[in-house]
Amino acid sequence: MTDSPQDYDVIVIGGGPAGLTAAIALADTGARTALLARRVPYADNRTTALLGASTDILDRLDVWRRCSDKAAALKTMRLVDDTGRLIRAPEVRFTSEEIGREQFGFNIDNRSLVAALEDRAGEMAALTRFDDEAASVRPDDGAVAVVTRQGQALRARLVVGADGRNSLSREAAGIEVVSRELGQSALTFNITHTRPHRNISTEFHTEHGPCVFVPLSGNRSSVVWVSAPREAERLMALGDGELSDAAERQSHSILGRVEVQPGRHVFPLAIERPRQFAKDRVALVGESAHVLPPIGAQGLNMGLRDAADIAEITGQAIARGEDPGAPNVLSRYQAARRPDVASRTWAIDIANRSLLSDFLGVQTARAAGLHLIGAFGPLRRLAMREGLAPSWRR
């Protein structure tokens, strides 16, 4: 191990999209920032729907221009009740033009997004990259000591934990997590199709969870198919031709003939939230701070808002001569993130529970609620705006 630690204002641990965005945003404020994350080629073919202000954040950080040509605009969102139950909700269609936007956002493959973030991170003078992982994180009253697996000693007044669901940073700060398994799994894959998607994202609601077809560039779409774990594993084990046929049936052939592209993943769904978003000189972003099912495309969008908020609060604190890891500064981050994360988690949980429920009363209430949203313009427009970003942020 090196004898004397290298000092920084902030150390960001974790190099996923949220961690990279946080590191870039922090360095952009002038904070002396270290990014501790392995440079690993992004092999996953999953995609992210960047909604509302997410692309504005990436644009301000000079990231979006580097990957925007790989993205597909999302102009219409359809919700289709495909449960086959006696009581079903009417189809609801949201269009971005109704709220004065050219599009709700963009769907992009994570590989292209991470490549653009890595490219921008490599240009920043205030950002030092360590191609390594954290072996230990030890907060104390004055700073956080971090030792890498290769024995490099680092120190900072603030650590931003972007190191995922099994966060070492969160554990070091003694932050407890409330977790609940949902008894559902999501299968993700991409498809080509013979009919154009016309920038319409269609979400079929089944009695085991939603199956959403989200536009990609060209005649391609990404698929997130939520079902019971056993069914997800069965679908995962199908050959390409069989899964193509299954996806075409589930889509009711709205995209024409479907062909599955290589690469698919299945993962169990859960809801996780920490009891605090910051403690003992550690602030959490991304999946360290919240884990949600892929319903409503909220996960990474919240992670980008985490990154923007911690950068803004830290930058302002340093400019005023404050300690960025001090309790009063961390309390500002806590106040900024708690209502956003809590409201999104609650809304997604309620939507998912209402879809899975076998009780006629719940099914009736769900159908009536979707009917009101579809039929009543002001309520529909409110739902669209809130889905893009919390009203208090606007």
PDB file of N, CA, C and O in Angstrom, residues 17-77:
ATOM      1  N   PRO A  17     -23.748   3.989 -15.124  1.00  0.00           N
ATOM      2  CA  PRO A  17     -24.217   5.288 -15.633  1.00  0.00           C
ATOM      3  C   PRO A  17     -24.415   6.344 -14.546  1.00  0.00           C
ATOM      4  O   PRO A  17     -24.030   7.500 -14.726  1.00  0.00           O
ATOM      5  N   ALA A  18     -24.984   5.970 -13.400  1.00  0.00           N
ATOM      6  CA  ALA A  18     -25.201   6.952 -12.337  1.00  0.00           C
ATOM      7  C   ALA A  18     -23.878   7.415 -11.733  1.00  0.00           C
ATOM      8  O   ALA A  18     -23.683   8.601 -11.464  1.00  0.00           O
ATOM      9  N   GLY A  19     -22.951   6.480 -11.499  1.00  0.00           N
ATOM     10  CA  GLY A  19     -21.660   6.850 -10.941  1.00  0.00           C
ATOM     11  C   GLY A  19     -20.842   7.718 -11.879  1.00  0.00           C
ATOM     12  O   GLY A  19     -20.232   8.711 -11.461  1.00  0.00           O
ATOM     13  N   LEU A  20     -20.810   7.364 -13.154  1.00  0.00           N
ATOM     14  CA  LEU A  20     -20.088   8.178 -14.134  1.00  0.00           C
ATOM     15  C   LEU A  20     -20.687   9.573 -14.223  1.00  0.00           C
ATOM     16  O   LEU A  20     -19.956  10.569 -14.268  1.00  0.00           O
ATOM     17  N   THR A  21     -22.017   9.657 -14.242  1.00  0.00           N
ATOM     18  CA  THR A  21     -22.668  10.973 -14.306  1.00  0.00           C
ATOM     19  C   THR A  21     -22.348  11.795 -13.073  1.00  0.00           C
ATOM     20  O   THR A  21     -22.066  13.003 -13.168  1.00  0.00           O
ATOM     21  N   ALA A  22     -22.367  11.168 -11.894  1.00  0.00           N
ATOM     22  CA  ALA A  22     -22.035  11.897 -10.665  1.00  0.00           C
ATOM     23  C   ALA A  22     -20.602  12.413 -10.701  1.00  0.00           C
ATOM     24  O   ALA A  22     -20.331  13.558 -10.334  1.00  0.00           O
ATOM     25  N   ALA A  23     -19.656  11.575 -11.150  1.00  0.00           N
ATOM     26  CA  ALA A  23     -18.255  11.986 -11.203  1.00  0.00           C
ATOM     27  C   ALA A  23     -18.066  13.153 -12.166  1.00  0.00           C
ATOM     28  O   ALA A  23     -17.353  14.124 -11.866  1.00  0.00           O
ATOM     29  N   ILE A  24     -18.693  13.076 -13.335  1.00  0.00           N
ATOM     30  CA  ILE A  24     -18.577  14.157 -14.320  1.00  0.00           C
ATOM     31  C   ILE A  24     -19.204  15.438 -13.770  1.00  0.00           C
ATOM     32  O   ILE A  24     -18.630  16.530 -13.886  1.00  0.00           O
ATOM     33  N   ALA A  25     -20.391  15.320 -13.190  1.00  0.00           N
ATOM     34  CA  ALA A  25     -21.087  16.504 -12.670  1.00  0.00           C
ATOM     35  C   ALA A  25     -20.308  17.145 -11.527  1.00  0.00           C
ATOM     36  O   ALA A  25     -20.229  18.381 -11.419  1.00  0.00           O
ATOM     37  N   LEU A  26     -19.729  16.335 -10.651  1.00  0.00           N
ATOM     38  CA  LEU A  26     -18.929  16.876  -9.545  1.00  0.00           C
ATOM     39  C   LEU A  26     -17.679  17.573 -10.069  1.00  0.00           C
ATOM     40  O   LEU A  26     -17.358  18.691  -9.651  1.00  0.00           O
ATOM     41  N   ALA A  27     -16.978  16.935 -10.991  1.00  0.00           N
ATOM     42  CA  ALA A  27     -15.783  17.558 -11.557  1.00  0.00           C
ATOM     43  C   ALA A  27     -16.141  18.835 -12.305  1.00  0.00           C
ATOM     44  O   ALA A  27     -15.365  19.796 -12.324  1.00  0.00           O
ATOM     45  N   ASP A  28     -17.330  18.861 -12.901  1.00  0.00           N
ATOM     46  CA  ASP A  28     -17.771  20.051 -13.640  1.00  0.00           C
ATOM     47  C   ASP A  28     -17.965  21.249 -12.720  1.00  0.00           C
ATOM     48  O   ASP A  28     -17.879  22.397 -13.165  1.00  0.00           O
ATOM     49  N   THR A  29     -18.236  21.012 -11.429  1.00  0.00           N
ATOM     50  CA  THR A  29     -18.364  22.123 -10.478  1.00  0.00           C
ATOM     51  C   THR A  29     -16.995  22.638 -10.031  1.00  0.00           C
ATOM     52  O   THR A  29     -16.917  23.655  -9.341  1.00  0.00           O
ATOM     53  N   GLY A  30     -15.930  21.926 -10.373  1.00  0.00           N
ATOM     54  CA  GLY A  30     -14.587  22.285  -9.935  1.00  0.00           C
ATOM     55  C   GLY A  30     -14.105  21.487  -8.744  1.00  0.00           C
ATOM     56  O   GLY A  30     -12.962  21.658  -8.308  1.00  0.00           O
ATOM     57  N   ALA A  31     -14.957  20.611  -8.213  1.00  0.00           N
ATOM     58  CA  ALA A  31     -14.530  19.778  -7.090  1.00  0.00           C
ATOM     59  C   ALA A  31     -13.450  18.801  -7.551  1.00  0.00           C
ATOM     60  O   ALA A  31     -13.557  18.188  -8.612  1.00  0.00           O
ATOM     61  N   ARG A  32     -12.392  18.665  -6.739  1.00  0.00           N
ATOM     62  CA  ARG A  32     -11.342  17.688  -7.052  1.00  0.00           C
ATOM     63  C   ARG A  32     -11.919  16.299  -6.793  1.00  0.00           C
ATOM     64  O   ARG A  32     -12.168  15.910  -5.660  1.00  0.00           O
ATOM     65  N   THR A  33     -12.123  15.565  -7.889  1.00  0.00           N
ATOM     66  CA  THR A  33     -12.910  14.338  -7.832  1.00  0.00           C
ATOM     67  C   THR A  33     -12.081  13.149  -8.288  1.00  0.00           C
ATOM     68  O   THR A  33     -11.355  13.224  -9.283  1.00  0.00           O
ATOM     69  N   ALA A  34     -12.202  12.049  -7.558  1.00  0.00           N
ATOM     70  CA  ALA A  34     -11.618  10.770  -7.971  1.00  0.00           C
ATOM     71  C   ALA A  34     -12.749   9.812  -8.302  1.00  0.00           C
ATOM     72  O   ALA A  34     -13.748   9.742  -7.572  1.00  0.00           O
ATOM     73  N   LEU A  35     -12.595   9.093  -9.400  1.00  0.00           N
ATOM     74  CA  LEU A  35     -13.547   8.056  -9.781  1.00  0.00           C
ATOM     75  C   LEU A  35     -12.857   6.708  -9.634  1.00  0.00           C
ATOM     76  O   LEU A  35     -11.852   6.440 -10.299  1.00  0.00           O
ATOM     77  N   LEU A  36     -13.392   5.888  -8.760  1.00  0.00           N
ATOM     78  CA  LEU A  36     -12.819   4.575  -8.491  1.00  0.00           C
ATOM     79  C   LEU A  36     -13.749   3.520  -9.088  1.00  0.00           C
ATOM     80  O   LEU A  36     -14.795   3.199  -8.524  1.00  0.00           O
ATOM     81  N   ALA A  37     -13.359   3.000 -10.260  1.00  0.00           N
ATOM     82  CA  ALA A  37     -14.204   2.027 -10.962  1.00  0.00           C
ATOM     83  C   ALA A  37     -13.394   1.340 -12.042  1.00  0.00           C
ATOM     84  O   ALA A  37     -12.567   1.973 -12.703  1.00  0.00           O
ATOM     85  N   ARG A  38     -13.656   0.067 -12.213  1.00  0.00           N
ATOM     86  CA  ARG A  38     -13.004  -0.692 -13.265  1.00  0.00           C
ATOM     87  C   ARG A  38     -13.478  -0.219 -14.645  1.00  0.00           C
ATOM     88  O   ARG A  38     -14.655   0.079 -14.841  1.00  0.00           O
ATOM     89  N   ARG A  39     -12.544  -0.155 -15.590  1.00  0.00           N
ATOM     90  CA  ARG A  39     -12.909   0.077 -16.983  1.00  0.00           C
ATOM     91  C   ARG A  39     -13.222  -1.291 -17.607  1.00  0.00           C
ATOM     92  O   ARG A  39     -12.351  -2.017 -18.025  1.00  0.00           O
ATOM     93  N   VAL A  40     -14.480  -1.619 -17.636  1.00  0.00           N
ATOM     94  CA  VAL A  40     -14.912  -2.910 -18.163  1.00  0.00           C
ATOM     95  C   VAL A  40     -15.854  -2.661 -19.328  1.00  0.00           C
ATOM     96  O   VAL A  40     -16.805  -1.875 -19.191  1.00  0.00           O
ATOM     97  N   PRO A  41     -15.608  -3.262 -20.494  1.00  0.00           N
ATOM     98  CA  PRO A  41     -16.530  -3.075 -21.622  1.00  0.00           C
ATOM     99  C   PRO A  41     -17.949  -3.450 -21.226  1.00  0.00           C
ATOM    100  O   PRO A  41     -18.176  -4.495 -20.605  1.00  0.00           O
ATOM    101  N   TYR A  42     -18.893  -2.596 -21.559  1.00  0.00           N
ATOM    102  CA  TYR A  42     -20.280  -2.841 -21.174  1.00  0.00           C
ATOM    103  C   TYR A  42     -20.860  -3.909 -22.093  1.00  0.00           C
ATOM    104  O   TYR A  42     -21.122  -3.664 -23.267  1.00  0.00           O
ATOM    105  N   ALA A  43     -21.044  -5.111 -21.572  1.00  0.00           N
ATOM    106  CA  ALA A  43     -21.455  -6.244 -22.401  1.00  0.00           C
ATOM    107  C   ALA A  43     -22.962  -6.445 -22.426  1.00  0.00           C
ATOM    108  O   ALA A  43     -23.470  -7.239 -23.222  1.00  0.00           O
ATOM    109  N   ASP A  44     -23.685  -5.753 -21.575  1.00  0.00           N
ATOM    110  CA  ASP A  44     -25.126  -5.928 -21.460  1.00  0.00           C
ATOM    111  C   ASP A  44     -25.837  -5.242 -22.626  1.00  0.00           C
ATOM    112  O   ASP A  44     -25.453  -4.145 -23.026  1.00  0.00           O
ATOM    113  N   ASN A  45     -26.879  -5.873 -23.156  1.00  0.00           N
ATOM    114  CA  ASN A  45     -27.619  -5.254 -24.253  1.00  0.00           C
ATOM    115  C   ASN A  45     -28.883  -4.546 -23.782  1.00  0.00           C
ATOM    116  O   ASN A  45     -29.739  -4.187 -24.587  1.00  0.00           O
ATOM    117  N   ARG A  46     -29.006  -4.338 -22.475  1.00  0.00           N
ATOM    118  CA  ARG A  46     -30.193  -3.649 -21.974  1.00  0.00           C
ATOM    119  C   ARG A  46     -30.197  -2.182 -22.384  1.00  0.00           C
ATOM    120  O   ARG A  46     -29.173  -1.606 -22.731  1.00  0.00           O
ATOM    121  N   THR A  47     -31.362  -1.594 -22.323  1.00  0.00           N
ATOM    122  CA  THR A  47     -31.537  -0.207 -22.749  1.00  0.00           C
ATOM    123  C   THR A  47     -32.156   0.608 -21.620  1.00  0.00           C
ATOM    124  O   THR A  47     -32.672   0.052 -20.645  1.00  0.00           O
ATOM    125  N   THR A  48     -32.122   1.911 -21.790  1.00  0.00           N
ATOM    126  CA  THR A  48     -32.711   2.814 -20.804  1.00  0.00           C
ATOM    127  C   THR A  48     -33.552   3.861 -21.510  1.00  0.00           C
ATOM    128  O   THR A  48     -33.101   4.465 -22.493  1.00  0.00           O
ATOM    129  N   ALA A  49     -34.760   4.072 -21.008  1.00  0.00           N
ATOM    130  CA  ALA A  49     -35.597   5.161 -21.493  1.00  0.00           C
ATOM    131  C   ALA A  49     -35.276   6.394 -20.655  1.00  0.00           C
ATOM    132  O   ALA A  49     -35.603   6.453 -19.470  1.00  0.00           O
ATOM    133  N   LEU A  50     -34.588   7.352 -21.264  1.00  0.00           N
ATOM    134  CA  LEU A  50     -34.226   8.598 -20.590  1.00  0.00           C
ATOM    135  C   LEU A  50     -35.387   9.571 -20.735  1.00  0.00           C
ATOM    136  O   LEU A  50     -35.698  10.019 -21.847  1.00  0.00           O
ATOM    137  N   LEU A  51     -36.039   9.914 -19.642  1.00  0.00           N
ATOM    138  CA  LEU A  51     -37.250  10.714 -19.680  1.00  0.00           C
ATOM    139  C   LEU A  51     -36.997  12.130 -19.175  1.00  0.00           C
ATOM    140  O   LEU A  51     -36.117  12.365 -18.353  1.00  0.00           O
ATOM    141  N   GLY A  52     -37.813  13.050 -19.659  1.00  0.00           N
ATOM    142  CA  GLY A  52     -37.828  14.408 -19.132  1.00  0.00           C
ATOM    143  C   GLY A  52     -36.479  15.082 -19.124  1.00  0.00           C
ATOM    144  O   GLY A  52     -35.802  15.206 -20.154  1.00  0.00           O
ATOM    145  N   ALA A  53     -36.058  15.489 -17.923  1.00  0.00           N
ATOM    146  CA  ALA A  53     -34.838  16.282 -17.776  1.00  0.00           C
ATOM    147  C   ALA A  53     -33.567  15.444 -17.834  1.00  0.00           C
ATOM    148  O   ALA A  53     -32.477  16.012 -17.769  1.00  0.00           O
ATOM    149  N   SER A  54     -33.677  14.127 -17.957  1.00  0.00           N
ATOM    150  CA  SER A  54     -32.465  13.305 -17.959  1.00  0.00           C
ATOM    151  C   SER A  54     -31.537  13.673 -19.108  1.00  0.00           C
ATOM    152  O   SER A  54     -30.325  13.783 -18.938  1.00  0.00           O
ATOM    153  N   THR A  55     -32.098  13.853 -20.302  1.00  0.00           N
ATOM    154  CA  THR A  55     -31.246  14.242 -21.419  1.00  0.00           C
ATOM    155  C   THR A  55     -30.741  15.677 -21.249  1.00  0.00           C
ATOM    156  O   THR A  55     -29.660  16.013 -21.736  1.00  0.00           O
ATOM    157  N   ASP A  56     -31.504  16.527 -20.544  1.00  0.00           N
ATOM    158  CA  ASP A  56     -31.018  17.888 -20.264  1.00  0.00           C
ATOM    159  C   ASP A  56     -29.779  17.826 -19.368  1.00  0.00           C
ATOM    160  O   ASP A  56     -28.823  18.590 -19.568  1.00  0.00           O
ATOM    161  N   ILE A  57     -29.809  16.939 -18.359  1.00  0.00           N
ATOM    162  CA  ILE A  57     -28.644  16.766 -17.489  1.00  0.00           C
ATOM    163  C   ILE A  57     -27.442  16.332 -18.310  1.00  0.00           C
ATOM    164  O   ILE A  57     -26.338  16.893 -18.195  1.00  0.00           O
ATOM    165  N   LEU A  58     -27.634  15.321 -19.156  1.00  0.00           N
ATOM    166  CA  LEU A  58     -26.524  14.822 -19.980  1.00  0.00           C
ATOM    167  C   LEU A  58     -26.063  15.861 -20.984  1.00  0.00           C
ATOM    168  O   LEU A  58     -24.867  15.940 -21.308  1.00  0.00           O
ATOM    169  N   ASP A  59     -26.974  16.672 -21.465  1.00  0.00           N
ATOM    170  CA  ASP A  59     -26.605  17.725 -22.416  1.00  0.00           C
ATOM    171  C   ASP A  59     -25.750  18.789 -21.735  1.00  0.00           C
ATOM    172  O   ASP A  59     -24.738  19.247 -22.286  1.00  0.00           O
ATOM    173  N   ARG A  60     -26.140  19.187 -20.522  1.00  0.00           N
ATOM    174  CA  ARG A  60     -25.361  20.196 -19.787  1.00  0.00           C
ATOM    175  C   ARG A  60     -23.944  19.697 -19.493  1.00  0.00           C
ATOM    176  O   ARG A  60     -23.010  20.494 -19.417  1.00  0.00           O
ATOM    177  N   LEU A  61     -23.790  18.392 -19.355  1.00  0.00           N
ATOM    178  CA  LEU A  61     -22.485  17.816 -19.045  1.00  0.00           C
ATOM    179  C   LEU A  61     -21.704  17.448 -20.305  1.00  0.00           C
ATOM    180  O   LEU A  61     -20.655  16.810 -20.225  1.00  0.00           O
ATOM    181  N   ASP A  62     -22.211  17.848 -21.477  1.00  0.00           N
ATOM    182  CA  ASP A  62     -21.565  17.594 -22.764  1.00  0.00           C
ATOM    183  C   ASP A  62     -21.421  16.100 -23.030  1.00  0.00           C
ATOM    184  O   ASP A  62     -20.412  15.638 -23.570  1.00  0.00           O
ATOM    185  N   VAL A  63     -22.461  15.350 -22.668  1.00  0.00           N
ATOM    186  CA  VAL A  63     -22.475  13.905 -22.906  1.00  0.00           C
ATOM    187  C   VAL A  63     -23.450  13.536 -24.015  1.00  0.00           C
ATOM    188  O   VAL A  63     -23.156  12.691 -24.866  1.00  0.00           O
ATOM    189  N   TRP A  64     -24.609  14.177 -24.031  1.00  0.00           N
ATOM    190  CA  TRP A  64     -25.696  13.730 -24.892  1.00  0.00           C
ATOM    191  C   TRP A  64     -25.332  13.779 -26.371  1.00  0.00           C
ATOM    192  O   TRP A  64     -25.690  12.879 -27.141  1.00  0.00           O
ATOM    193  N   ARG A  65     -24.593  14.794 -26.808  1.00  0.00           N
ATOM    194  CA  ARG A  65     -24.247  14.896 -28.231  1.00  0.00           C
ATOM    195  C   ARG A  65     -23.406  13.711 -28.694  1.00  0.00           C
ATOM    196  O   ARG A  65     -23.351  13.403 -29.888  1.00  0.00           O
ATOM    197  N   ARG A  66     -22.763  13.049 -27.753  1.00  0.00           N
ATOM    198  CA  ARG A  66     -21.885  11.934 -28.092  1.00  0.00           C
ATOM    199  C   ARG A  66     -22.634  10.621 -28.337  1.00  0.00           C
ATOM    200  O   ARG A  66     -22.043   9.651 -28.812  1.00  0.00           O
ATOM    201  N   CYS A  67     -23.907  10.568 -27.969  1.00  0.00           N
ATOM    202  CA  CYS A  67     -24.652   9.317 -28.126  1.00  0.00           C
ATOM    203  C   CYS A  67     -26.075   9.515 -28.640  1.00  0.00           C
ATOM    204  O   CYS A  67     -26.797   8.523 -28.832  1.00  0.00           O
ATOM    205  N   SER A  68     -26.501  10.738 -28.861  1.00  0.00           N
ATOM    206  CA  SER A  68     -27.895  10.992 -29.234  1.00  0.00           C
ATOM    207  C   SER A  68     -28.284  10.323 -30.547  1.00  0.00           C
ATOM    208  O   SER A  68     -29.457   9.981 -30.754  1.00  0.00           O
ATOM    209  N   ASP A  69     -27.316  10.125 -31.441  1.00  0.00           N
ATOM    210  CA  ASP A  69     -27.642   9.495 -32.723  1.00  0.00           C
ATOM    211  C   ASP A  69     -27.957   8.013 -32.575  1.00  0.00           C
ATOM    212  O   ASP A  69     -28.455   7.378 -33.508  1.00  0.00           O
ATOM    213  N   LYS A  70     -27.682   7.443 -31.406  1.00  0.00           N
ATOM    214  CA  LYS A  70     -27.972   6.026 -31.154  1.00  0.00           C
ATOM    215  C   LYS A  70     -29.342   5.846 -30.491  1.00  0.00           C
ATOM    216  O   LYS A  70     -29.750   4.721 -30.209  1.00  0.00           O
ATOM    217  N   ALA A  71     -30.041   6.948 -30.227  1.00  0.00           N
ATOM    218  CA  ALA A  71     -31.274   6.896 -29.439  1.00  0.00           C
ATOM    219  C   ALA A  71     -32.502   7.028 -30.325  1.00  0.00           C
ATOM    220  O   ALA A  71     -32.455   7.597 -31.422  1.00  0.00           O
ATOM    221  N   ALA A  72     -33.622   6.494 -29.853  1.00  0.00           N
ATOM    222  CA  ALA A  72     -34.912   6.618 -30.532  1.00  0.00           C
ATOM    223  C   ALA A  72     -35.848   7.459 -29.672  1.00  0.00           C
ATOM    224  O   ALA A  72     -35.953   7.248 -28.464  1.00  0.00           O
ATOM    225  N   ALA A  73     -36.518   8.413 -30.302  1.00  0.00           N
ATOM    226  CA  ALA A  73     -37.446   9.282 -29.580  1.00  0.00           C
ATOM    227  C   ALA A  73     -38.679   8.507 -29.137  1.00  0.00           C
ATOM    228  O   ALA A  73     -39.151   7.604 -29.835  1.00  0.00           O
ATOM    229  N   LEU A  74     -39.192   8.859 -27.963  1.00  0.00           N
ATOM    230  CA  LEU A  74     -40.416   8.260 -27.427  1.00  0.00           C
ATOM    231  C   LEU A  74     -41.499   9.332 -27.443  1.00  0.00           C
ATOM    232  O   LEU A  74     -41.495  10.244 -26.622  1.00  0.00           O
ATOM    233  N   LYS A  75     -42.417   9.215 -28.400  1.00  0.00           N
ATOM    234  CA  LYS A  75     -43.426  10.262 -28.598  1.00  0.00           C
ATOM    235  C   LYS A  75     -44.815   9.864 -28.111  1.00  0.00           C
ATOM    236  O   LYS A  75     -45.629  10.729 -27.806  1.00  0.00           O
ATOM    237  N   THR A  76     -45.063   8.579 -28.060  1.00  0.00           N
ATOM    238  CA  THR A  76     -46.373   8.089 -27.610  1.00  0.00           C
ATOM    239  C   THR A  76     -46.169   6.895 -26.702  1.00  0.00           C
ATOM    240  O   THR A  76     -45.296   6.064 -26.948  1.00  0.00           O
ATOM    241  N   MET A  77     -46.972   6.830 -25.626  1.00  0.00           N
ATOM    242  CA  MET A  77     -46.943   5.704 -24.707  1.00  0.00           C
ATOM    243  C   MET A  77     -48.356   5.123 -24.623  1.00  0.00           C
ATOM    244  O   MET A  77     -49.315   5.846 -24.321  1.00  0.00           O
TER     245      MET A  77
END
